Coordinates of C-alpha atoms and ligand atoms in Angstrom, one line a residue:
X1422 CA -1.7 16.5 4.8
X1423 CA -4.0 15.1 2.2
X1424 CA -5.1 11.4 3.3
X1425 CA -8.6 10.4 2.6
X1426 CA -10.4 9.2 5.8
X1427 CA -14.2 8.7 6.7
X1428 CA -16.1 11.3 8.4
X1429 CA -15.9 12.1 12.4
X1430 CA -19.0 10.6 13.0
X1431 CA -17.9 7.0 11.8
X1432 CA -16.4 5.1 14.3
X1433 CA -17.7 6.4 17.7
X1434 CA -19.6 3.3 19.5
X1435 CA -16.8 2.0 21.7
X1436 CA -15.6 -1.9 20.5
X1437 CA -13.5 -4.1 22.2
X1438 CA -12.5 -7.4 21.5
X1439 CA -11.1 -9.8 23.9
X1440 CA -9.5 -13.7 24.3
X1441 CA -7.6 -12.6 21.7
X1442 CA -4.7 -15.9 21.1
X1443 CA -2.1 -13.7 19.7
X1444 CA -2.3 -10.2 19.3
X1445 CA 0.4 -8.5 17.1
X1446 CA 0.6 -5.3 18.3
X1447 CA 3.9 -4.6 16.5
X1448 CA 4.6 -1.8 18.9
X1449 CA 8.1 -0.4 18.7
X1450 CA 10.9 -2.5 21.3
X1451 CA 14.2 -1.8 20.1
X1452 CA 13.8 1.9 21.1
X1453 CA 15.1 3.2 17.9
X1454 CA 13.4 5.7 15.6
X1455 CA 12.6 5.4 11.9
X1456 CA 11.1 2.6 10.1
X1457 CA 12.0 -1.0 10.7
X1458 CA 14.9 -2.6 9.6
X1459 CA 17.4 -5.5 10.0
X1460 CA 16.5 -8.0 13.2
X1461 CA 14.0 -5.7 14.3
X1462 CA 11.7 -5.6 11.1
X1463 CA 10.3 -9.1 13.0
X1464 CA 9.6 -7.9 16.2
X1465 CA 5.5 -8.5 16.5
X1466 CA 5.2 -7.5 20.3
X1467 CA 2.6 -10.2 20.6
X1468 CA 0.6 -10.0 23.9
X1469 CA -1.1 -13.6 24.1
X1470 CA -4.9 -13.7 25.2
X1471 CA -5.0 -9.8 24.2
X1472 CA -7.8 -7.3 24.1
X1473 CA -8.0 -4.2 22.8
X1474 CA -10.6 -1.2 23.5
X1475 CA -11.2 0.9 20.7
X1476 CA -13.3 4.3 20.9
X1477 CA -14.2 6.7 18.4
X1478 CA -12.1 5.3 15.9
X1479 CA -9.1 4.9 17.9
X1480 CA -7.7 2.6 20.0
X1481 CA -7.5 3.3 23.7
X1482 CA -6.1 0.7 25.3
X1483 CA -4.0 -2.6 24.4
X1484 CA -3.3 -5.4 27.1
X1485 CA -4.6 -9.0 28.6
X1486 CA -8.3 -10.3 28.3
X1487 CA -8.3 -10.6 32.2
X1488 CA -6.8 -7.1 33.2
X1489 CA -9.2 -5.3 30.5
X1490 CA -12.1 -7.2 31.8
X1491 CA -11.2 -5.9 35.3
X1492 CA -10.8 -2.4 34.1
X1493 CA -12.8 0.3 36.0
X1494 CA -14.6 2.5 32.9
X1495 CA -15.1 -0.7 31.1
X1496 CA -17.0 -2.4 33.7
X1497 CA -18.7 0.8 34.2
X1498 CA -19.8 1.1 30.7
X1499 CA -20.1 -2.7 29.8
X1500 CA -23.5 -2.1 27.7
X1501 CA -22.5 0.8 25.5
X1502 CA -19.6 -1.3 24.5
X1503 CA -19.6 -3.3 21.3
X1504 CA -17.9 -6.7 22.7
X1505 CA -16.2 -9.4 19.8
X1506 CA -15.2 -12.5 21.5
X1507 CA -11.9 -13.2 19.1
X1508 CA -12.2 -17.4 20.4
X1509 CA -8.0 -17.7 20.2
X1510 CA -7.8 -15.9 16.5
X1511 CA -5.2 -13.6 15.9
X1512 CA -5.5 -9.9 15.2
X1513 CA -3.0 -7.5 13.8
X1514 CA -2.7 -4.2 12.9
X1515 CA -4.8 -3.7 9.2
X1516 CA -2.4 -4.3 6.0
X1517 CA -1.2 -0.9 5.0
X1518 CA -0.9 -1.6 1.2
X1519 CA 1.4 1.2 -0.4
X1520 CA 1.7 0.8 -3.8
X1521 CA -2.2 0.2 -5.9
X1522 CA -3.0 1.7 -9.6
X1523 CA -6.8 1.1 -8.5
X1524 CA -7.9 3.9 -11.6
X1525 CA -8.5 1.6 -14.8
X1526 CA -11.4 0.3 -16.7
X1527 CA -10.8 -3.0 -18.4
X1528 CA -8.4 -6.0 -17.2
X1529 CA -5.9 -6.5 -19.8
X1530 CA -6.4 -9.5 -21.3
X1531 CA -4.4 -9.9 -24.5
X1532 CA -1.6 -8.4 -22.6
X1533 CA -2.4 -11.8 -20.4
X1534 CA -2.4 -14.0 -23.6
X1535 CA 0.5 -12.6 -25.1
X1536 CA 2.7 -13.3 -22.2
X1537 CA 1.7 -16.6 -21.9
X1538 CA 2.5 -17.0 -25.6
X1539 CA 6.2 -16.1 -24.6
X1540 CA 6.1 -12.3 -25.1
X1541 CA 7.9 -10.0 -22.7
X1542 CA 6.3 -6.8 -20.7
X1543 CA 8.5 -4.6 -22.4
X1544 CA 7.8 -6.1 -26.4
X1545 CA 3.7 -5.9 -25.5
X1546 CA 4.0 -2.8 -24.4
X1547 CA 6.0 -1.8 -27.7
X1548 CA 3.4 -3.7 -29.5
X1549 CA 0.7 -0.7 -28.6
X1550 CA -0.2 -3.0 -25.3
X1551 CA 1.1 -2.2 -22.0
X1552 CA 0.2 0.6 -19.9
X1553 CA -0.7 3.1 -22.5
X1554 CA -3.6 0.8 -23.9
X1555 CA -5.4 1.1 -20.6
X1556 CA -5.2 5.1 -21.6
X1557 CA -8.6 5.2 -23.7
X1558 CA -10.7 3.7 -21.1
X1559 CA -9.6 6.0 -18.8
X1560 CA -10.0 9.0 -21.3
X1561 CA -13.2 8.1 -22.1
X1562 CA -15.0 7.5 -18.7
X1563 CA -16.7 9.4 -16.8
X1564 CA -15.8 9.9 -12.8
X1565 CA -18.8 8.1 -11.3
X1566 CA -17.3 4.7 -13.6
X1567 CA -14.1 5.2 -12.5
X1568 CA -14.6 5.7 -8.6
X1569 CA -16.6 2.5 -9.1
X1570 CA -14.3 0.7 -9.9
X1571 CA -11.7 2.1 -7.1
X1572 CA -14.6 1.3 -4.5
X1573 CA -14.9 -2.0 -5.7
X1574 CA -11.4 -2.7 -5.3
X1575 CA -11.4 -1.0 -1.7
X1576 CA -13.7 -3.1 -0.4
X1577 CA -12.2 -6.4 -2.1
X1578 CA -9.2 -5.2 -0.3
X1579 CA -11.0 -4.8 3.4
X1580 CA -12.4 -7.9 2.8
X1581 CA -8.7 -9.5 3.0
X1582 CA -7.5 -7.4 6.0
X1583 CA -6.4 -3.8 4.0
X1584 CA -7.4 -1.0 5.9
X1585 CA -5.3 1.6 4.4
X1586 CA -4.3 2.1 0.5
X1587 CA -2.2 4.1 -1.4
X1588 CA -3.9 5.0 -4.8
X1589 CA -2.4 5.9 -7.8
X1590 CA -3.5 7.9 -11.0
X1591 CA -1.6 6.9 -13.8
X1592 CA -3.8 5.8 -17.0
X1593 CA -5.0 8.9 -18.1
X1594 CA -1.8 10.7 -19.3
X1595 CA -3.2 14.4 -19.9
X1596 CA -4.1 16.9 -17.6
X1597 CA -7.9 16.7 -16.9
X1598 CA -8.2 13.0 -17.1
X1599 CA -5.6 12.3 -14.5
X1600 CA -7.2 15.2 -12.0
X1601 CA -10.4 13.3 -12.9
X1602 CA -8.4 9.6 -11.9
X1603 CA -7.6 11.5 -9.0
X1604 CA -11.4 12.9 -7.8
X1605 CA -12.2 9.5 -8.6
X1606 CA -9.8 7.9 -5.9
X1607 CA -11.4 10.9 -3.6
X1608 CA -15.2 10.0 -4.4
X1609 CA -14.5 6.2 -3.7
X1610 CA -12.5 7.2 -0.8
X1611 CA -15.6 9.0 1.1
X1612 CA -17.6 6.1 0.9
X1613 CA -15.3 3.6 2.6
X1614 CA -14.6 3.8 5.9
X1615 CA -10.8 2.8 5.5
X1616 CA -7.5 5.4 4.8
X1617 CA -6.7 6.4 1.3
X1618 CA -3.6 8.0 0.1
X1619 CA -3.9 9.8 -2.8
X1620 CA -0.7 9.6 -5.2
X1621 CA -0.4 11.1 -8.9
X1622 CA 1.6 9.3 -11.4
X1623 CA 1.3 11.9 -14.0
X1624 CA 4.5 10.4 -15.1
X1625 CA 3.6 6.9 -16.2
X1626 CA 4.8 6.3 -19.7
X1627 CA 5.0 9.2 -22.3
X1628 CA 1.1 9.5 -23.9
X1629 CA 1.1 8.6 -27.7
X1630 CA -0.1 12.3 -28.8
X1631 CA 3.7 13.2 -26.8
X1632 CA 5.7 10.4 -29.0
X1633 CA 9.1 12.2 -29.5
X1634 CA 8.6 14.6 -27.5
X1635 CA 9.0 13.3 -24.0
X1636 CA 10.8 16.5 -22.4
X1637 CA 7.3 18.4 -23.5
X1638 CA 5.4 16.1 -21.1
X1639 CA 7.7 16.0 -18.2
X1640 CA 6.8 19.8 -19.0
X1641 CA 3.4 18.8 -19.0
X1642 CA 4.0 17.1 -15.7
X1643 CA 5.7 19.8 -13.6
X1644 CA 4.0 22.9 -15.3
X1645 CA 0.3 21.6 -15.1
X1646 CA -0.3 18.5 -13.4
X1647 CA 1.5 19.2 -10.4
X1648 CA 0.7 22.5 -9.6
X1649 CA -3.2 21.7 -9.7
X1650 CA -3.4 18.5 -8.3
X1651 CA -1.6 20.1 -4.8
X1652 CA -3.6 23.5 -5.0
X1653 CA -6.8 21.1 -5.6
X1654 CA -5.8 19.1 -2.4
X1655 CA -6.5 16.1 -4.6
X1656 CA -2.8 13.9 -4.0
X1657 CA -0.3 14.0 -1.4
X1658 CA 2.5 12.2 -3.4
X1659 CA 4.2 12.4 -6.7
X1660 CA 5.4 9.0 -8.4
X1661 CA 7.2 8.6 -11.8
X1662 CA 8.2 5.0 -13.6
X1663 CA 11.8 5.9 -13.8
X1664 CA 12.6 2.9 -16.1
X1665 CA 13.6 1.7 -19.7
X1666 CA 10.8 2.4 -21.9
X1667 CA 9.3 5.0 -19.3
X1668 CA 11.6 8.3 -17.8
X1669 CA 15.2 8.9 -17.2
X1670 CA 16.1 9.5 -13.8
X1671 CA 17.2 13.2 -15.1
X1672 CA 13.6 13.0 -16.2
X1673 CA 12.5 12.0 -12.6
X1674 CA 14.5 14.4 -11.1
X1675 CA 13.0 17.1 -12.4
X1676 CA 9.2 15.6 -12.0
X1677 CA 10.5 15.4 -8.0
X1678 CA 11.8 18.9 -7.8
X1679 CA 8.2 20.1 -8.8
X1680 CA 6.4 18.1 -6.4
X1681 CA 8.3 19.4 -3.9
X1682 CA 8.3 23.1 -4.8
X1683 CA 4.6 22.5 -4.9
X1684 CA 4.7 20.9 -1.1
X1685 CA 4.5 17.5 -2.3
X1686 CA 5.8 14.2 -1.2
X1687 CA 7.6 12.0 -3.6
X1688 CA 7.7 8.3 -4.2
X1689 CA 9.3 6.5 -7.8
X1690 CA 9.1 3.1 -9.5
X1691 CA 12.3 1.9 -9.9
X1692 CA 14.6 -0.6 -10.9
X1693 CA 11.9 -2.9 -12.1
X1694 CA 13.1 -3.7 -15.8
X1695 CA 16.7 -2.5 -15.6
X1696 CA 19.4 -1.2 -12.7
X1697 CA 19.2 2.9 -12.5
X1698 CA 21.3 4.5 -9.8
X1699 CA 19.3 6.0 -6.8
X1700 CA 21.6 8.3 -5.3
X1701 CA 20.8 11.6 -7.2
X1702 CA 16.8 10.7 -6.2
X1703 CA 17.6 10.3 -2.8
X1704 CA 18.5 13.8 -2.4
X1705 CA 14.7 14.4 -2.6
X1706 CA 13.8 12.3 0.5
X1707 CA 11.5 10.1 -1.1
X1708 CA 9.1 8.4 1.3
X1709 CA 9.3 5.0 -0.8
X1710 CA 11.2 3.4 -4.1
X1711 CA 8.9 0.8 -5.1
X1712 CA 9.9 -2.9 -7.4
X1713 CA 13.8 -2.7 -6.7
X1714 CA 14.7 -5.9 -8.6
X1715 CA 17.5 -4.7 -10.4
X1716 CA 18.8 -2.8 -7.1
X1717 CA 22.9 -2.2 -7.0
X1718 CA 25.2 -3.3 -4.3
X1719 CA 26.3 -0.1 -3.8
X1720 CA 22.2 1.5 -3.9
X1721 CA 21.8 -1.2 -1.4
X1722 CA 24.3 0.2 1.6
X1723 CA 22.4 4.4 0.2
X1724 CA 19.3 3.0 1.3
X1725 CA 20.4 1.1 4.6
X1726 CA 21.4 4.7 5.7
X1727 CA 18.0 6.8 4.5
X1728 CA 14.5 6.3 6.0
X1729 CA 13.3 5.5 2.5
X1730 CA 11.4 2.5 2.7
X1731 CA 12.1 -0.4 -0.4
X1732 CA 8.7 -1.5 -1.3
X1733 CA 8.7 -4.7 -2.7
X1734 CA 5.5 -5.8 -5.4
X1735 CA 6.3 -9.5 -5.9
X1736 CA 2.8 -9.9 -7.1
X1737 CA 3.9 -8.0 -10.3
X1738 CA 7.1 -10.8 -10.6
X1739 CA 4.1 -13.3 -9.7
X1740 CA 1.9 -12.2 -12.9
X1741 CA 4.8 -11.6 -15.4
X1742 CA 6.2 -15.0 -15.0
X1743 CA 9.8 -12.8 -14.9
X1744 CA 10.8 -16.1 -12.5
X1745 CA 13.1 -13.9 -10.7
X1746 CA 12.4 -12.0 -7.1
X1747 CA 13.6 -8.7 -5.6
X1748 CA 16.6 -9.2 -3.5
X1749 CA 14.6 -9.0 -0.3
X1750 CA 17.2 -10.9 1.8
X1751 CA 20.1 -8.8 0.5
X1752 CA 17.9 -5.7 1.6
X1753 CA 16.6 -7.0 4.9
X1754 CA 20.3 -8.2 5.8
X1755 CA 22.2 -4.7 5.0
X1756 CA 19.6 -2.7 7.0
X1757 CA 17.2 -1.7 4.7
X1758 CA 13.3 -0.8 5.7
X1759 CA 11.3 -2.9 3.3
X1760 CA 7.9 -2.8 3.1
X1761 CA 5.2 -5.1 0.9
X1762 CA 2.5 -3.7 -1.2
X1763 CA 0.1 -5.3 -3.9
X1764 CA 1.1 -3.1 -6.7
X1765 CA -3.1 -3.7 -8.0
X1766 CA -3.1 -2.3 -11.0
X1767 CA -4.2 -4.2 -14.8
X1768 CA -0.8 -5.0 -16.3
X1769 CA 1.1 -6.6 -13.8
X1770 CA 0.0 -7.0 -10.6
X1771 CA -3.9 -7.7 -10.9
X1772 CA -4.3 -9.0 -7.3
X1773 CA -5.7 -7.0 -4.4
X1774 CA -5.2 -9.4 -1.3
X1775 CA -2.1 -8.5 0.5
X1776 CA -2.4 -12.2 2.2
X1777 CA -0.9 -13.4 -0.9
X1778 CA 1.6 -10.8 -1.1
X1779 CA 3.1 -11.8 2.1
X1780 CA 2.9 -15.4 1.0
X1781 CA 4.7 -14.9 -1.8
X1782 CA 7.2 -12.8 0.3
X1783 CA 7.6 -15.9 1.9
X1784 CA 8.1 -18.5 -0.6
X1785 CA 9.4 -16.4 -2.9
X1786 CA 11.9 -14.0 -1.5
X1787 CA 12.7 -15.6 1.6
X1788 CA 11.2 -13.2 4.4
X1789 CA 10.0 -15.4 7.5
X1790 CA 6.4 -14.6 8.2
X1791 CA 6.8 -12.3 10.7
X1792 CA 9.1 -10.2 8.8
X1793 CA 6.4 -10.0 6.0
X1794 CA 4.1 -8.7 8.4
X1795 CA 5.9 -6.2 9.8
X1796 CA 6.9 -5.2 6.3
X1797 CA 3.1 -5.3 5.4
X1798 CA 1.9 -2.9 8.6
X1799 CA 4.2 -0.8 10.2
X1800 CA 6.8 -0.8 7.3
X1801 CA 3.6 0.4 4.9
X1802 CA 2.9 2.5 7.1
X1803 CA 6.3 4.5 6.8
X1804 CA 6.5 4.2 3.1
X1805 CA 3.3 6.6 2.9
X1806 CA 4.7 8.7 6.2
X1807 CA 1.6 8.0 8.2
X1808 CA 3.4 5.8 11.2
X1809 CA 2.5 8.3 13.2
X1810 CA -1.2 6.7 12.8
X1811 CA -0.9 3.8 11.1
X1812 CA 0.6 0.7 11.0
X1813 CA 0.7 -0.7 15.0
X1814 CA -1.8 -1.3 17.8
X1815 CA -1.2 1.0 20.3
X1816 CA -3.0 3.7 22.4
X1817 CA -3.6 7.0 20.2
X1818 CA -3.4 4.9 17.1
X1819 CA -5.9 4.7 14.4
X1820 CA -8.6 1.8 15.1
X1821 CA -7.0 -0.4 12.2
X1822 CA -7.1 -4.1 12.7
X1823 CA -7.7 -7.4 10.9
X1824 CA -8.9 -10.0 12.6
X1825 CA -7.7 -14.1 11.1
X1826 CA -9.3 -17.5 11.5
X1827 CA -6.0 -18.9 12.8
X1828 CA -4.1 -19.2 15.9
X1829 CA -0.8 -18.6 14.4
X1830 CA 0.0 -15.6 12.6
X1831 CA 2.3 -17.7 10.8
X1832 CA -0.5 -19.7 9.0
X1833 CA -1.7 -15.7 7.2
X1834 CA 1.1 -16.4 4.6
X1835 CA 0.7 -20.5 5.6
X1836 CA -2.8 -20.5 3.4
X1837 CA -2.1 -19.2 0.2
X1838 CA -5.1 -18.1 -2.4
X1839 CA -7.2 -18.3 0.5
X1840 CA -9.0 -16.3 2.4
X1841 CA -8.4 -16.4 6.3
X1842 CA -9.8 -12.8 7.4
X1843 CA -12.9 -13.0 9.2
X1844 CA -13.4 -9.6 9.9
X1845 CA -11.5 -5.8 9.7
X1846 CA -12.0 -2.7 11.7
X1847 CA -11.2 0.3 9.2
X1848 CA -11.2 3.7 11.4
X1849 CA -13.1 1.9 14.4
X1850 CA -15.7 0.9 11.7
X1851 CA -16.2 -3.3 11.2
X1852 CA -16.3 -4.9 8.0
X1853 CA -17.1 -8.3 7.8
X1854 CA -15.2 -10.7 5.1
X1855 CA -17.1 -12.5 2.4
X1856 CA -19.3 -9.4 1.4
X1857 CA -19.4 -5.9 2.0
X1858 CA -21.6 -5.1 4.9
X1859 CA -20.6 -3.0 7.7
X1860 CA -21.4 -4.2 11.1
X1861 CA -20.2 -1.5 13.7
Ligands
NIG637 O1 4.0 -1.0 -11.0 N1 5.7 -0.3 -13.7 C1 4.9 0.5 -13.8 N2 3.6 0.5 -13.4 C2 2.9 -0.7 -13.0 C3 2.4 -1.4 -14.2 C4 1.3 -0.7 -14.8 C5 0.7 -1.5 -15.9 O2 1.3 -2.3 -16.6 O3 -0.5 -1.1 -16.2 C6 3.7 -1.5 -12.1 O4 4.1 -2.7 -12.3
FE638 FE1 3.2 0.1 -9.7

């Protein structure tokens, strides 16, 4: 499957760190497959004075300071071995953020201005603002400008504990300049040592040059866009904003039956503006449906049955001033795997620290802390169908972790605005916070 990692050679000096005060290994303990959900979406599996050995970018072995420091190889090998002394902070497995639009030029600042002024999303966007004026820059920029801008925001995004993103196209609207989004995400990608996973949303809004003629895109969409950006190797999902304003879910239908005749995954904004029945969509298995503010009752007891994940972007209710939240409780309650993403993209959601996310989760939507991590890690990790590797820290697992000035996981969401991360291993690789230099 297309996911974007660093090379072999990355990652191969053995690293452990030890005293450890609470290590969230979020391992599985009901016993049940699929992603979490209900009582068991808070289950951390904390080991308390923890250590964990990782070697050649994955980790080997997960347990107590003392037994690890007793171990055999380890004592053997001592010297070869990078050793962190954690001092009682708390590690978890690195945020898997889910949902990011990281391919755009400019912020959007009179968007910003007009909403404060008491404008709606919707009225900017029919006002020529919105998504579509984040087009041109797009259009007009060359590859190298774009993937430095999706670098810049990776390594932002490290800094705060991220170790694996989902990356969206989405603001070029034609052919070339969303494959171009999309080499972009795949330049930036080979120069971080973290997990990208590449998504195209040919199927954004309607370009202006297509005003009218909607049916021509979605054409567009399945006919050209699709096709190339599989056979290129360049995305492994296929999102569409199936909303007022945006595409019908007839209209998302169709955009999901191509991606999967062309051996693609599929994923969907939905329910952000207005309720839209999911059942018709869920026939295509998505992986994730992403905002769900507007969610039915009755799309509620669907999901709690399907191993598509809700991915909740409170960041984007944060930033629009909308005042309302997504129905996390309701989800969480009926059995529903939610999972927490940033949503980074210029319109609504410009944040990429996923320690805010799960504050707002908090305060916002009523999710206890550790629900919000589990929803930020192993949930995330399900929503982009990578759980396999991502998303806990156990033995065979990608060497993900984020490492917090705290002694209570419960003070990551605690401290909001601020940030806590001292450190991140991306792929067995450390990154230290509070600049960009790599240390492993
Ligand atoms: O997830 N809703 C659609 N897409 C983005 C917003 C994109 C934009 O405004 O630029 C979102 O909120
Ligand atoms: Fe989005």
């Amino acid at each position: 499957m297309t996911s974007f990692t660093k090379s072999k050679s990355q990652g191969e000096r053995a690293l452990l760190l030890v005293n450890i005060g609470q290590l969230l290994t979020l391992r599985a303990t009901s016993g049940k497959a699929g992603p979490r959900r209900g009582a068991d979406l808070k289950e951390l599996g904390i080991i308390e004075d923890g250590a964990v050995l990782c070697v050649g970018g994955k980790v080997v072995s997960v347990g107590k300071t003392k037994d690890a420091l007793r171990d055999p190889w380890l004592r053997k090998n001592r010297k070869k071995v990078i050793e962190i002394d954690c001092a009682g902070q708390v590690v978890l497995p690195g945020f898997v953020d889910s949902h990011t639009h990281p391919v755009f030029v400019n912020p959007r600042l009179v968007d910003f201005e007009k909403r404060i002024a008491g404008s709606s999303y919707e009225e900017i966007a029919a006002a020529g603002g919105g998504i579509r004026s984040s087009v041109e820059g797009v259009r007009g920029a060359g590859k190298s400008v774009l993937a430095e801008k999706v670098l810049g925001a990776l390594h932002e995004m490290a800094e705060q504990g991220t170790t694996t993103v989902e990356a969206k196209s989405g603001y070029g609207l034609t052919v070339e300049s969303e494959l171009k989004s999309l080499e972009a995400i795949r330049d930036a990608a080979s120069r971080w040592p973290g997990t990208v996973v590449p998504t195209l949303l040919g199927a954004h809004v309607v370009p202006k040059e297509f005003e009218g003629r909607s049916q021509k895109y979605v054409e567009t969409v399945c006919l050209e866009m699709i096709p190339r950006a599989a056979k290129s190797g360049l995305a492994r999902f296929v999102d569409v904003f199936c909303d007022r304003g945006a595409f019908s879910v007839e209209d998302t239908e169709k955009v999901f039956g191509a991606a999967r005749r062309n051996g693609l995954g599929v994923r969907a904004h939905v329910c952000q503006l207005t309720e839209c029945g999911v059942s018709s969509l869920l026939e295509f298995e998505p992986a994730s449906l992403d905002h769900m503010d507007h969610v039915s009752r009755s799309d509620i007891s669907l999901l709690a049955e399907r191993e598509t994940v809700a991915t909740l972007v409170p960041g984007a209710n944060y930033f629009l001033g909308v005042g309302k939240y997504p129905p996390a409780r309701d989800l969480i309650d009926a059995g529903v795997p939610v999972a927490l993403a940033t949503d980074y993209n210029p319109g609504s959601s410009p944040t990429s620290s996923m320690p805010f996310v799960l504050s707002l989760a908090c305060t916002q939507m009523r999710m206890s802390p550790a629900e919000a991590i589990g929803a930020a890690t192993i949930n995330g990790s399900w929503a982009l169908r990578i759980q396999e590797r991502k998303g806990s820290i156990e033995p065979g697992k990608d060497a993900d972790l984020a490492v917090f000035e705290t002694n209570d996981y419960r003070e990551i969401p605690y401290w909001f605005a601020s940030n806590r991360c001292a450190f991140a291993v991306l792929n067995g690789k450390l990154v230290a916070s509070g600049g960009s230099g790599e240390l492993g």
